[in-house]
Amino acid sequence: MSAAPQSGSAPTTNATSSDKNADPAKDTKPAAALEEDDEFEDFPVENWTQDDTEVPGDNTHLWEESWDDDDTSEDFSAQLKEELKKVEASKKR
Amino acid sequence: MDAIFKDFGKAYAEFDGYNLAKTLAPVAPEAQPDRLYNFHRSTNFSSVQKDFKSKILHNNALPFKLTSEESNGWVEVYCAYWKAVGEILNAEAATKTHNKVSWGKVYEAWKEMTVVLIRGYTNSGFQAWTVPCLYVAGKYMRVFAIKADEDAANNPSSAINFQDDFNPEAEKNEKLEDAARQLNRMFQICLSDRAPLEESRKWGIYNIINLLFKTYFKLGSVSLSKNILKALQAYRGDMPPLDNFPLSHQVTFKYYVGVICFLEENYVEAEKHLTEAWHLCHKDAVRNKELILTYLIPCHLLTTHTLPTLALLSPYPRLQDLFLPLSRCIKKGDLSGFDAALIAGEDEFVKRRIYLTLERGRDIALRNLLRKVFIAGGVEEAKEPNAPPVRRTRIPVAEFGAAISIGSKETMDNDEVECLLANMIYKLVLFGAFGLRRRIYRLHMKVCLAQPYPPPIRRDFSGGTTSRT
């Protein structure tokens, strides 16, 4: 019990030095221990202005404009063409 | 104790609820790491009440006068706070020395303080500007409850209960459920406040609701959140508009309402709320933006069939891991790749509750695949000599079948392929119709895939033609 940091019975000379050592741990420990779980986090500030939000004008580039992929050169398209040829061939037989 | 009561006096004189709430924080501020420790040491069990009374009730140095009811209320709150701080310091000391920490005790002491605080509003006339104290009490009550429940799960009590009605599930979240009840009381005292708006506790409502949402989500009882929304709806006439609340309350609320709609598969509503949250969110709150996008992206995929750009995902490596493999397969029309990516991410998708929604992305992958078959079909000779060649619009079902089977070992039979195609047409993802001319070819299909979003069509299966209404 007497060795516990908070007992206050440590000699004063040691107390200052051990306090200094303990401080960083004390700062980080409770913060980490009281960190919230996986839910939406609290904002560090309560309110803010438009300047601190994402610029809404950027939104146009956030989503792909077309869902068509016309790049027929990649592997998958080549594979598809192979398959279709096979279908074609089996029909002729 | 002086530091805390000095701040109390200052905050009270300035009507500053947030600074007042800071005097009830369970964590010492960085600038004063010993604040809680000193506060707790400044008095003891036998004289705490007397000491605090002299600081609040009989302190002539305070620049304002409180009613005796109000003062006594605050004395009670700080006494309870003092006890809770004692438990918190014990817990911290135990963590440092690797002894057993009893978060259960911390929770009980903190809850006691919360109860006293709530009583202050109902019985002692605490003023509405002090509601940030409820935020702090509620926020940490939830945190301590979760810790206490984790504790209990890791150290099952030695006295095993052999009774028949023993239900381990019920105990799993015992403290958090208890915390939810207290939060609900806070919600009620904010909601039912009849004071004029400018001095109403209603201004605290969204912060408390957000705490309740977080708690219900953690408990897995999202449906309870609906009750809150219903209660809110019933009072909507008396409630200040959401736009007038601090943005942190708004964004969190919109996020949760968006996710609730999302889980009910109401993707249009969900997208509306999530998009608003996205626009209003603080640009440095990376984790929160990541959470918003986690639901907004699947929503957007289903409502508009568009995928996020790399630019959108680039600041969020976690989202890239989550969505990029699927996005690539959807774009390419790679069904087996899509299935593999869905299985690979299954645990994470299920945890985030987006699995079922993403699964529907398979339709879009399929549509893109079918479109590729259509394009690969090329053009056919025009019937009239001088007319330009036209795209081949009749595609044997077998070709679709072959395309769908790419990458998977199984081949699909024509009936099955037909069924898939019919479904796609029904969902308006494809624009086309079957022509059942069994004698010549087994089955042919007339498909026009050029338009991703055709207007509603009348499907006429008898003649194999399709016309727009």
Coordinates of C-alpha atoms in Angstrom, one line a residue:
Chain A
M1 CA 0.0 0.0 0.0
S2 CA 2.8 2.4 0.9
A3 CA 4.3 2.0 -2.5
A4 CA 1.2 3.1 -4.3
P5 CA 1.9 6.4 -6.1
Q6 CA -1.2 8.0 -4.7
S7 CA -0.6 7.2 -1.1
G8 CA 1.2 10.5 -0.5
S9 CA 3.6 9.0 2.0
A10 CA 6.7 9.1 -0.3
P11 CA 9.5 11.5 0.7
T12 CA 9.0 14.9 -0.8
T13 CA 12.3 14.8 -2.6
N14 CA 11.3 11.7 -4.5
A15 CA 7.8 12.8 -5.0
T16 CA 8.7 15.6 -7.3
S17 CA 10.9 13.5 -9.5
S18 CA 8.5 10.5 -9.6
D19 CA 5.7 12.9 -10.4
K20 CA 7.6 14.1 -13.4
N21 CA 8.1 10.5 -14.5
A22 CA 4.6 9.6 -13.9
D23 CA 3.1 12.6 -15.7
P24 CA 3.3 11.5 -19.3
A25 CA 1.9 8.1 -18.3
K26 CA -0.8 9.8 -16.4
D27 CA -1.7 12.0 -19.3
T28 CA -1.9 9.2 -21.9
K29 CA -3.2 6.4 -19.7
P30 CA -6.6 7.8 -18.7
A31 CA -7.2 9.2 -22.2
A32 CA -6.5 5.9 -23.8
A33 CA -8.5 4.1 -21.1
L34 CA -11.5 6.3 -21.6
E35 CA -11.4 6.3 -25.3
E36 CA -14.7 5.5 -26.9
D37 CA -15.6 2.4 -28.8
D38 CA -16.4 2.0 -32.4
E39 CA -19.3 4.5 -32.6
F40 CA -19.3 8.0 -34.0
E41 CA -16.7 10.0 -32.3
D42 CA -17.2 13.2 -30.3
F43 CA -16.0 16.2 -32.2
P44 CA -13.2 18.2 -30.6
V45 CA -15.2 21.3 -31.0
E46 CA -18.9 21.9 -30.5
N47 CA -19.6 24.1 -33.5
W48 CA -17.8 25.3 -36.6
T49 CA -18.4 27.3 -39.7
Q50 CA -18.8 26.5 -43.4
D51 CA -15.0 27.0 -43.8
D52 CA -14.3 24.0 -41.7
T53 CA -16.5 21.6 -43.7
E54 CA -15.7 19.9 -47.0
V55 CA -16.3 22.1 -50.0
P56 CA -19.6 21.1 -51.4
G57 CA -18.4 21.9 -55.0
D58 CA -16.0 19.0 -54.8
N59 CA -18.8 16.6 -54.8
T60 CA -19.0 16.1 -58.5
H61 CA -15.7 14.3 -58.5
L62 CA -16.6 12.0 -55.6
W63 CA -18.6 9.5 -57.7
E64 CA -17.8 8.0 -61.0
E65 CA -19.9 9.6 -63.6
S66 CA -20.7 6.5 -65.6
W67 CA -20.9 3.0 -64.5
D68 CA -19.9 1.7 -67.9
D69 CA -16.4 0.4 -68.3
D70 CA -15.6 0.5 -71.9
D71 CA -12.0 -0.5 -71.6
T72 CA -12.1 -3.7 -73.6
S73 CA -8.4 -4.3 -73.5
E74 CA -8.0 -5.6 -70.0
D75 CA -7.6 -9.3 -69.2
F76 CA -11.2 -9.9 -68.2
S77 CA -12.6 -8.6 -71.5
A78 CA -10.1 -10.8 -73.4
Q79 CA -11.2 -13.8 -71.3
L80 CA -14.8 -13.0 -72.1
K81 CA -14.1 -12.9 -75.8
E82 CA -12.5 -16.3 -75.6
E83 CA -15.5 -17.7 -73.9
L84 CA -17.9 -16.2 -76.4
K85 CA -15.8 -17.7 -79.2
K86 CA -16.2 -21.1 -77.6
V87 CA -19.9 -20.7 -77.6
E88 CA -19.9 -19.7 -81.2
A89 CA -17.7 -22.7 -82.1
S90 CA -19.9 -25.2 -80.3
K91 CA -22.9 -24.0 -82.1
K92 CA -21.4 -24.5 -85.5
R93 CA -20.5 -28.1 -84.8
Chain B
M1 CA -11.0 21.7 -4.3
D2 CA -10.2 25.4 -4.7
A3 CA -9.4 25.0 -8.4
I4 CA -12.7 23.3 -9.1
F5 CA -14.8 25.7 -7.1
K6 CA -13.0 28.7 -8.6
D7 CA -13.9 27.4 -12.1
F8 CA -17.4 26.7 -10.9
G9 CA -17.8 30.3 -9.7
K10 CA -16.4 31.7 -12.9
A11 CA -18.5 29.5 -15.2
Y12 CA -21.6 30.3 -13.2
A13 CA -21.0 34.0 -13.3
E14 CA -20.6 33.9 -17.1
F15 CA -23.4 31.4 -17.7
D16 CA -20.9 29.2 -19.5
G17 CA -22.3 25.7 -19.5
Y18 CA -19.4 24.1 -21.2
N19 CA -16.9 25.4 -18.7
L20 CA -19.2 24.4 -15.9
A21 CA -19.3 20.9 -17.3
K22 CA -15.5 20.8 -17.3
T23 CA -15.6 21.0 -13.5
L24 CA -17.4 17.6 -13.5
A25 CA -15.0 15.9 -15.9
P26 CA -13.7 12.5 -14.8
V27 CA -10.4 13.2 -16.6
A28 CA -7.9 15.8 -15.4
P29 CA -7.0 18.5 -18.0
E30 CA -3.6 18.2 -19.6
A31 CA -2.4 21.4 -18.0
Q32 CA -3.3 20.2 -14.5
P33 CA -2.7 16.4 -14.4
D34 CA -3.0 16.3 -10.7
R35 CA -6.3 18.2 -10.5
L36 CA -8.5 15.2 -9.7
Y37 CA -6.0 13.8 -7.2
N38 CA -5.7 17.2 -5.4
F39 CA -9.4 17.6 -5.4
H40 CA -10.0 14.3 -3.8
R41 CA -7.3 14.8 -1.2
S42 CA -8.6 18.2 -0.2
T43 CA -11.3 16.7 1.9
N44 CA -12.6 13.4 3.3
F45 CA -15.7 11.4 3.7
S46 CA -16.7 13.0 7.0
S47 CA -16.3 16.6 6.0
V48 CA -16.9 16.6 2.3
Q49 CA -20.5 17.9 2.5
K50 CA -19.6 20.6 5.0
D51 CA -16.6 21.7 3.0
F52 CA -18.5 21.9 -0.3
K53 CA -21.4 23.8 1.4
S54 CA -18.9 26.4 2.5
K55 CA -17.7 26.7 -1.0
I56 CA -21.0 27.1 -2.7
L57 CA -23.7 28.0 -0.2
H58 CA -21.8 30.2 2.2
N59 CA -19.2 31.7 -0.1
N60 CA -19.6 35.4 -0.2
A61 CA -16.8 35.7 -2.7
L62 CA -19.0 34.3 -5.4
P63 CA -20.1 37.1 -7.7
F64 CA -23.7 35.9 -7.8
K65 CA -26.4 34.6 -5.5
L66 CA -27.9 31.2 -6.0
T67 CA -31.2 30.1 -4.4
S68 CA -30.6 27.8 -1.5
E69 CA -32.3 25.0 -3.4
E70 CA -30.0 25.4 -6.3
S71 CA -26.9 25.6 -4.1
N72 CA -27.9 22.6 -2.2
G73 CA -28.5 20.7 -5.4
W74 CA -25.0 21.6 -6.6
V75 CA -23.5 20.6 -3.2
E76 CA -25.1 17.2 -3.6
V77 CA -23.7 16.9 -7.2
Y78 CA -20.2 17.8 -6.2
C79 CA -20.3 15.4 -3.2
A80 CA -21.3 12.6 -5.5
Y81 CA -18.6 13.7 -8.0
W82 CA -16.0 13.7 -5.2
K83 CA -16.9 10.0 -4.4
A84 CA -16.8 9.1 -8.1
V85 CA -13.4 10.7 -8.4
G86 CA -12.2 8.6 -5.5
E87 CA -13.2 5.4 -7.4
I88 CA -11.7 6.7 -10.7
L89 CA -8.4 7.4 -8.9
N90 CA -8.5 3.9 -7.4
A91 CA -9.0 2.4 -10.8
E92 CA -6.2 4.4 -12.3
A93 CA -3.8 3.4 -9.5
A94 CA -4.9 -0.2 -9.9
T95 CA -4.2 -0.1 -13.7
K96 CA -0.7 1.3 -13.0
T97 CA 0.1 -1.4 -10.5
H98 CA -1.5 -4.1 -12.7
N99 CA -4.0 -4.9 -10.0
K100 CA -7.6 -5.7 -10.6
V101 CA -9.5 -2.6 -11.6
S102 CA -13.1 -2.5 -10.6
W103 CA -14.9 -0.5 -13.3
G104 CA -18.1 -1.7 -11.8
K105 CA -17.5 0.5 -8.8
V106 CA -16.5 3.4 -10.9
Y107 CA -19.7 3.0 -12.9
E108 CA -21.9 2.8 -9.8
A109 CA -20.3 6.0 -8.3
W110 CA -20.6 7.9 -11.6
K111 CA -24.1 6.8 -12.1
E112 CA -25.0 8.0 -8.6
M113 CA -23.6 11.4 -9.5
T114 CA -25.6 11.4 -12.7
V115 CA -28.8 10.6 -10.8
V116 CA -28.1 13.4 -8.4
L117 CA -27.5 15.7 -11.3
I118 CA -30.8 14.8 -13.0
R119 CA -32.6 15.4 -9.7
G120 CA -31.0 18.8 -9.7
Y121 CA -33.0 19.6 -12.9
T122 CA -36.2 18.1 -11.7
N123 CA -36.2 19.3 -8.1
S124 CA -33.6 22.0 -7.5
G125 CA -34.3 24.2 -10.4
F126 CA -30.9 23.9 -12.2
Q127 CA -30.9 26.3 -15.1
A128 CA -31.1 25.3 -18.7
W129 CA -27.7 26.7 -19.7
T130 CA -26.0 24.2 -17.4
V131 CA -27.1 21.2 -19.6
P132 CA -23.6 20.5 -20.8
C133 CA -23.1 19.0 -17.4
L134 CA -25.6 16.3 -18.5
Y135 CA -23.5 15.7 -21.7
V136 CA -20.4 15.0 -19.6
A137 CA -22.2 12.9 -17.1
G138 CA -24.0 10.9 -19.9
K139 CA -20.9 10.5 -22.1
Y140 CA -18.8 9.0 -19.3
M141 CA -21.6 7.0 -17.8
R142 CA -21.7 5.2 -21.1
V143 CA -17.9 4.7 -21.3
F144 CA -17.7 3.4 -17.7
A145 CA -20.7 1.1 -18.3
I146 CA -19.0 -0.5 -21.3
K147 CA -15.8 -0.9 -19.3
A148 CA -17.7 -2.4 -16.4
D149 CA -19.4 -4.9 -18.7
E150 CA -16.1 -5.9 -20.3
D151 CA -14.8 -6.4 -16.8
A152 CA -17.6 -8.6 -15.9
A153 CA -17.3 -10.6 -19.1
N154 CA -13.5 -11.2 -18.4
N155 CA -14.0 -12.1 -14.8
P156 CA -17.1 -14.1 -14.4
S157 CA -18.2 -13.9 -10.9
S158 CA -17.0 -16.8 -8.7
A159 CA -20.5 -17.5 -7.4
I160 CA -21.9 -19.2 -10.4
N161 CA -25.6 -19.0 -10.6
F162 CA -27.2 -22.4 -11.0
Q163 CA -30.7 -21.2 -11.2
D164 CA -32.9 -22.2 -14.1
D165 CA -33.6 -18.7 -15.2
F166 CA -29.9 -17.8 -15.4
N167 CA -29.4 -16.0 -18.6
P168 CA -25.8 -15.1 -19.5
E169 CA -26.9 -12.8 -22.3
A170 CA -28.9 -10.7 -20.0
E171 CA -25.8 -10.0 -17.8
K172 CA -23.5 -9.3 -20.7
N173 CA -24.6 -5.7 -21.0
E174 CA -26.1 -5.2 -17.6
K175 CA -24.4 -1.9 -16.9
L176 CA -24.9 -0.5 -20.3
E177 CA -28.6 -1.3 -20.3
D178 CA -28.8 0.5 -16.9
A179 CA -26.9 3.4 -18.4
A180 CA -29.4 3.5 -21.3
R181 CA -32.2 3.9 -18.8
Q182 CA -30.5 6.8 -17.1
L183 CA -29.9 8.4 -20.5
N184 CA -33.5 8.0 -21.3
R185 CA -34.4 9.9 -18.2
M186 CA -32.1 12.7 -19.4
F187 CA -33.9 12.6 -22.7
Q188 CA -37.2 12.9 -21.0
I189 CA -36.2 15.9 -18.8
C190 CA -35.0 17.7 -21.9
L191 CA -37.9 16.8 -24.1
S192 CA -40.6 17.7 -21.6
D193 CA -39.2 21.0 -20.4
R194 CA -41.9 23.6 -20.8
A195 CA -39.8 26.7 -20.2
P196 CA -39.7 29.2 -23.1
L197 CA -37.3 28.2 -25.8
E198 CA -34.5 30.6 -25.0
E199 CA -34.2 29.1 -21.5
S200 CA -35.2 25.6 -22.4
R201 CA -33.4 22.3 -21.8
K202 CA -34.7 21.3 -25.2
W203 CA -31.4 22.7 -26.5
G204 CA -29.7 19.7 -24.9
I205 CA -32.0 17.2 -26.7
Y206 CA -29.9 16.2 -29.7
N207 CA -26.7 15.7 -27.7
I208 CA -28.6 13.3 -25.4
I209 CA -30.3 11.6 -28.3
N210 CA -26.9 11.0 -29.9
L211 CA -25.7 9.4 -26.7
L212 CA -28.8 7.2 -26.7
F213 CA -28.2 6.2 -30.3
K214 CA -24.6 5.2 -29.6
T215 CA -25.8 3.2 -26.6
Y216 CA -28.6 1.4 -28.5
F217 CA -26.3 0.6 -31.4
K218 CA -23.7 -0.9 -29.0
L219 CA -26.5 -2.9 -27.3
G220 CA -27.6 -4.1 -30.7
S221 CA -31.1 -2.7 -30.2
V222 CA -31.4 -0.3 -33.0
S223 CA -35.2 -0.5 -32.9
L224 CA -35.2 1.4 -29.6
S225 CA -33.7 4.3 -31.5
K226 CA -36.9 4.4 -33.5
N227 CA -38.9 5.1 -30.3
I228 CA -36.7 8.1 -29.7
L229 CA -37.4 9.4 -33.2
K230 CA -41.1 8.9 -32.7
A231 CA -41.1 10.8 -29.4
L232 CA -39.2 13.5 -31.1
Q233 CA -41.7 13.6 -33.9
A234 CA -44.5 14.0 -31.5
Y235 CA -42.9 17.1 -30.0
R236 CA -41.7 18.5 -33.2
G237 CA -43.9 21.6 -33.1
D238 CA -42.3 22.7 -29.8
M239 CA -38.8 21.9 -30.8
P240 CA -36.2 24.4 -32.2
P241 CA -35.3 23.4 -35.8
L242 CA -32.3 21.0 -36.0
D243 CA -30.4 23.7 -38.1
N244 CA -30.2 25.9 -35.0
F245 CA -28.2 23.3 -33.0
P246 CA -24.4 23.2 -32.9
L247 CA -23.0 21.4 -35.9
S248 CA -21.5 18.6 -33.8
H249 CA -25.0 17.7 -32.6
Q250 CA -26.5 18.0 -36.1
V251 CA -23.8 15.9 -37.9
T252 CA -23.9 13.1 -35.3
F253 CA -27.7 13.0 -35.3
K254 CA -27.9 12.9 -39.1
Y255 CA -25.3 10.2 -39.2
Y256 CA -27.4 8.0 -36.9
V257 CA -30.7 8.7 -38.5
G258 CA -29.0 7.9 -41.9
V259 CA -27.7 4.6 -40.6
I260 CA -31.1 3.7 -39.0
C261 CA -32.8 4.3 -42.4
F262 CA -30.0 2.3 -44.1
L263 CA -30.6 -0.7 -41.8
E264 CA -34.3 -0.5 -42.7
E265 CA -33.2 -0.6 -46.3
N266 CA -34.7 2.8 -46.9
Y267 CA -31.7 3.8 -49.0
V268 CA -33.1 7.0 -50.5
E269 CA -33.8 8.6 -47.0
A270 CA -30.5 7.2 -45.7
E271 CA -28.6 8.8 -48.5
K272 CA -30.3 12.1 -47.9
H273 CA -29.3 12.2 -44.2
L274 CA -25.8 10.8 -44.8
T275 CA -25.1 13.3 -47.5
E276 CA -26.1 16.1 -45.2
A277 CA -23.9 14.7 -42.5
W278 CA -21.0 14.4 -45.0
H279 CA -21.4 18.0 -46.1
L280 CA -21.6 19.5 -42.6
C281 CA -18.9 17.3 -41.0
H282 CA -15.8 19.0 -39.7
K283 CA -13.1 18.4 -42.3
D284 CA -10.5 17.2 -39.8
A285 CA -12.8 14.6 -38.3
V286 CA -11.3 11.8 -40.4
R287 CA -12.7 8.9 -38.5
N288 CA -16.3 10.3 -38.5
K289 CA -16.1 11.0 -42.3
E290 CA -14.9 7.5 -42.7
L291 CA -17.9 6.2 -40.8
I292 CA -20.3 8.4 -42.9
L293 CA -18.8 7.0 -46.1
T294 CA -19.0 3.5 -44.9
Y295 CA -22.8 3.7 -45.3
L296 CA -23.0 6.4 -47.9
I297 CA -21.0 4.4 -50.5
P298 CA -23.3 1.3 -50.4
C299 CA -26.3 3.6 -50.4
H300 CA -25.0 5.5 -53.4
L301 CA -24.2 2.3 -55.2
L302 CA -27.8 1.1 -54.9
T303 CA -29.6 4.4 -55.5
T304 CA -27.6 5.7 -58.4
H305 CA -25.5 2.7 -59.4
T306 CA -22.3 4.7 -59.3
L307 CA -19.1 3.9 -57.6
P308 CA -16.9 6.1 -55.5
T309 CA -13.9 7.7 -57.3
L310 CA -10.4 7.0 -56.2
A311 CA -10.2 10.7 -55.2
L312 CA -13.0 10.1 -52.7
L313 CA -11.4 7.0 -51.2
S314 CA -7.8 8.2 -51.3
P315 CA -7.7 9.7 -47.8
Y316 CA -9.2 6.6 -46.2
P317 CA -7.0 3.5 -46.4
R318 CA -9.6 1.6 -44.4
L319 CA -12.4 2.4 -46.9
Q320 CA -10.1 1.4 -49.8
D321 CA -9.6 -2.0 -48.2
L322 CA -13.3 -2.2 -47.7
F323 CA -14.7 -1.1 -51.1
L324 CA -12.0 -1.1 -53.7
P325 CA -11.9 -4.8 -54.5
L326 CA -15.7 -4.9 -54.9
S327 CA -15.8 -1.7 -56.9
R328 CA -13.3 -3.1 -59.4
C329 CA -15.2 -6.2 -59.9
I330 CA -18.5 -4.4 -60.3
K331 CA -17.0 -2.2 -62.9
K332 CA -15.5 -5.0 -64.8
G333 CA -18.5 -7.2 -64.5
D334 CA -16.4 -9.9 -62.9
L335 CA -18.9 -12.0 -61.0
S336 CA -16.6 -14.6 -59.5
G337 CA -14.2 -11.8 -58.5
F338 CA -17.1 -10.1 -56.8
D339 CA -18.2 -13.2 -54.9
A340 CA -14.6 -13.7 -53.8
A341 CA -14.2 -10.2 -52.6
L342 CA -17.5 -10.4 -50.8
I343 CA -16.4 -13.5 -49.0
A344 CA -13.0 -12.0 -48.2
G345 CA -14.5 -9.0 -46.6
E346 CA -17.5 -10.8 -45.1
D347 CA -16.5 -10.4 -41.4
E348 CA -15.9 -6.7 -41.7
F349 CA -19.0 -6.2 -43.9
V350 CA -21.2 -8.0 -41.4
K351 CA -19.7 -6.1 -38.5
R352 CA -20.5 -2.9 -40.2
R353 CA -23.9 -4.2 -41.2
I354 CA -23.4 -3.5 -44.9
Y355 CA -23.1 -7.0 -46.1
L356 CA -26.6 -7.4 -47.4
T357 CA -26.5 -4.1 -49.1
L358 CA -23.2 -4.7 -50.8
E359 CA -24.5 -8.1 -51.9
R360 CA -27.0 -6.3 -54.0
G361 CA -24.1 -4.8 -55.9
R362 CA -23.9 -8.1 -57.7
D363 CA -26.8 -7.0 -59.9
I364 CA -24.7 -4.2 -61.1
A365 CA -21.7 -6.4 -61.7
L366 CA -24.0 -8.7 -63.7
R367 CA -25.5 -5.8 -65.7
N368 CA -22.0 -4.7 -66.6
L369 CA -21.1 -8.2 -67.6
L370 CA -24.1 -8.5 -69.8
R371 CA -23.4 -5.2 -71.4
K372 CA -19.9 -6.5 -72.2
V373 CA -21.4 -9.5 -74.0
F374 CA -23.6 -7.1 -75.9
I375 CA -20.6 -5.0 -76.9
A376 CA -18.5 -8.0 -77.8
G377 CA -21.3 -9.1 -80.1
G378 CA -20.2 -6.3 -82.4
V379 CA -22.4 -5.3 -85.4
E380 CA -24.3 -7.2 -87.9
E381 CA -24.7 -6.7 -91.6
A382 CA -27.5 -4.4 -92.5
K383 CA -30.4 -5.9 -94.2
E384 CA -30.6 -3.3 -96.9
P385 CA -27.6 -2.7 -99.0
N386 CA -26.9 1.0 -98.3
A387 CA -28.0 1.2 -94.7
P388 CA -25.2 1.5 -92.1
P389 CA -24.5 -1.6 -90.1
V390 CA -26.4 -2.0 -86.9
R391 CA -25.5 -3.4 -83.5
R392 CA -26.3 -7.0 -83.0
T393 CA -29.3 -6.8 -80.7
R394 CA -30.2 -10.5 -80.7
I395 CA -28.0 -12.3 -78.4
P396 CA -28.2 -16.1 -77.8
V397 CA -28.8 -16.8 -74.1
A398 CA -25.9 -19.3 -74.3
E399 CA -23.5 -16.4 -74.7
F400 CA -24.7 -14.8 -71.5
G401 CA -24.5 -18.1 -69.8
A402 CA -20.9 -18.5 -70.9
A403 CA -20.1 -15.1 -69.6
I404 CA -21.7 -15.6 -66.3
S405 CA -19.8 -18.9 -65.8
I406 CA -16.4 -17.3 -66.3
G407 CA -14.3 -17.8 -63.3
S408 CA -16.6 -20.3 -61.7
K409 CA -16.4 -24.0 -62.3
E410 CA -20.1 -24.6 -62.7
T411 CA -21.8 -23.9 -65.9
M412 CA -25.3 -22.4 -65.7
D413 CA -28.1 -23.8 -67.6
N414 CA -30.1 -21.8 -70.0
D415 CA -33.2 -21.8 -67.9
E416 CA -31.3 -20.4 -65.0
V417 CA -29.7 -17.7 -67.2
E418 CA -33.0 -16.8 -68.5
C419 CA -34.3 -16.4 -65.0
L420 CA -31.5 -14.1 -64.1
L421 CA -32.1 -12.0 -67.2
A422 CA -35.8 -11.8 -66.5
N423 CA -35.0 -10.6 -63.0
M424 CA -32.6 -8.0 -64.3
I425 CA -35.2 -6.7 -66.7
Y426 CA -37.8 -6.7 -63.9
K427 CA -35.4 -4.6 -61.8
L428 CA -35.1 -2.2 -64.7
V429 CA -31.4 -2.7 -64.7
L430 CA -31.6 -4.2 -68.2
F431 CA -33.8 -2.9 -71.0
G432 CA -34.9 -5.8 -73.1
A433 CA -37.2 -8.6 -73.7
F434 CA -37.1 -12.2 -74.5
G435 CA -38.2 -13.6 -77.8
L436 CA -39.4 -17.1 -77.4
R437 CA -38.8 -18.5 -80.8
R438 CA -38.0 -22.0 -79.7
R439 CA -38.1 -23.7 -83.1
I440 CA -35.3 -21.7 -84.7
Y441 CA -33.0 -21.1 -81.8
R442 CA -33.3 -22.4 -78.4
L443 CA -33.9 -18.8 -77.1
H444 CA -33.0 -15.4 -78.3
M445 CA -33.0 -12.2 -76.6
K446 CA -33.4 -8.7 -77.7
V447 CA -31.4 -6.4 -75.5
C448 CA -30.7 -2.8 -75.5
L449 CA -28.1 -2.2 -72.8
A450 CA -27.0 1.3 -73.7
Q451 CA -29.0 3.1 -71.2
P452 CA -28.3 2.5 -67.5
Y453 CA -31.5 4.0 -66.3
P454 CA -34.3 3.6 -68.7
P455 CA -37.7 5.1 -68.1
P456 CA -40.3 2.6 -66.9
I457 CA -41.1 0.2 -69.7
R458 CA -44.0 -2.0 -70.6
R459 CA -42.8 -5.5 -70.9
D460 CA -44.5 -7.4 -73.6
F461 CA -43.3 -10.9 -73.6
S462 CA -45.7 -12.3 -76.2
G463 CA -44.3 -10.5 -79.2
G464 CA -40.7 -10.1 -78.0
T465 CA -40.9 -6.4 -78.4
T466 CA -40.5 -3.7 -75.9
S467 CA -42.0 -0.3 -76.0
R468 CA -41.7 2.7 -73.7
T469 CA -44.8 4.0 -72.1

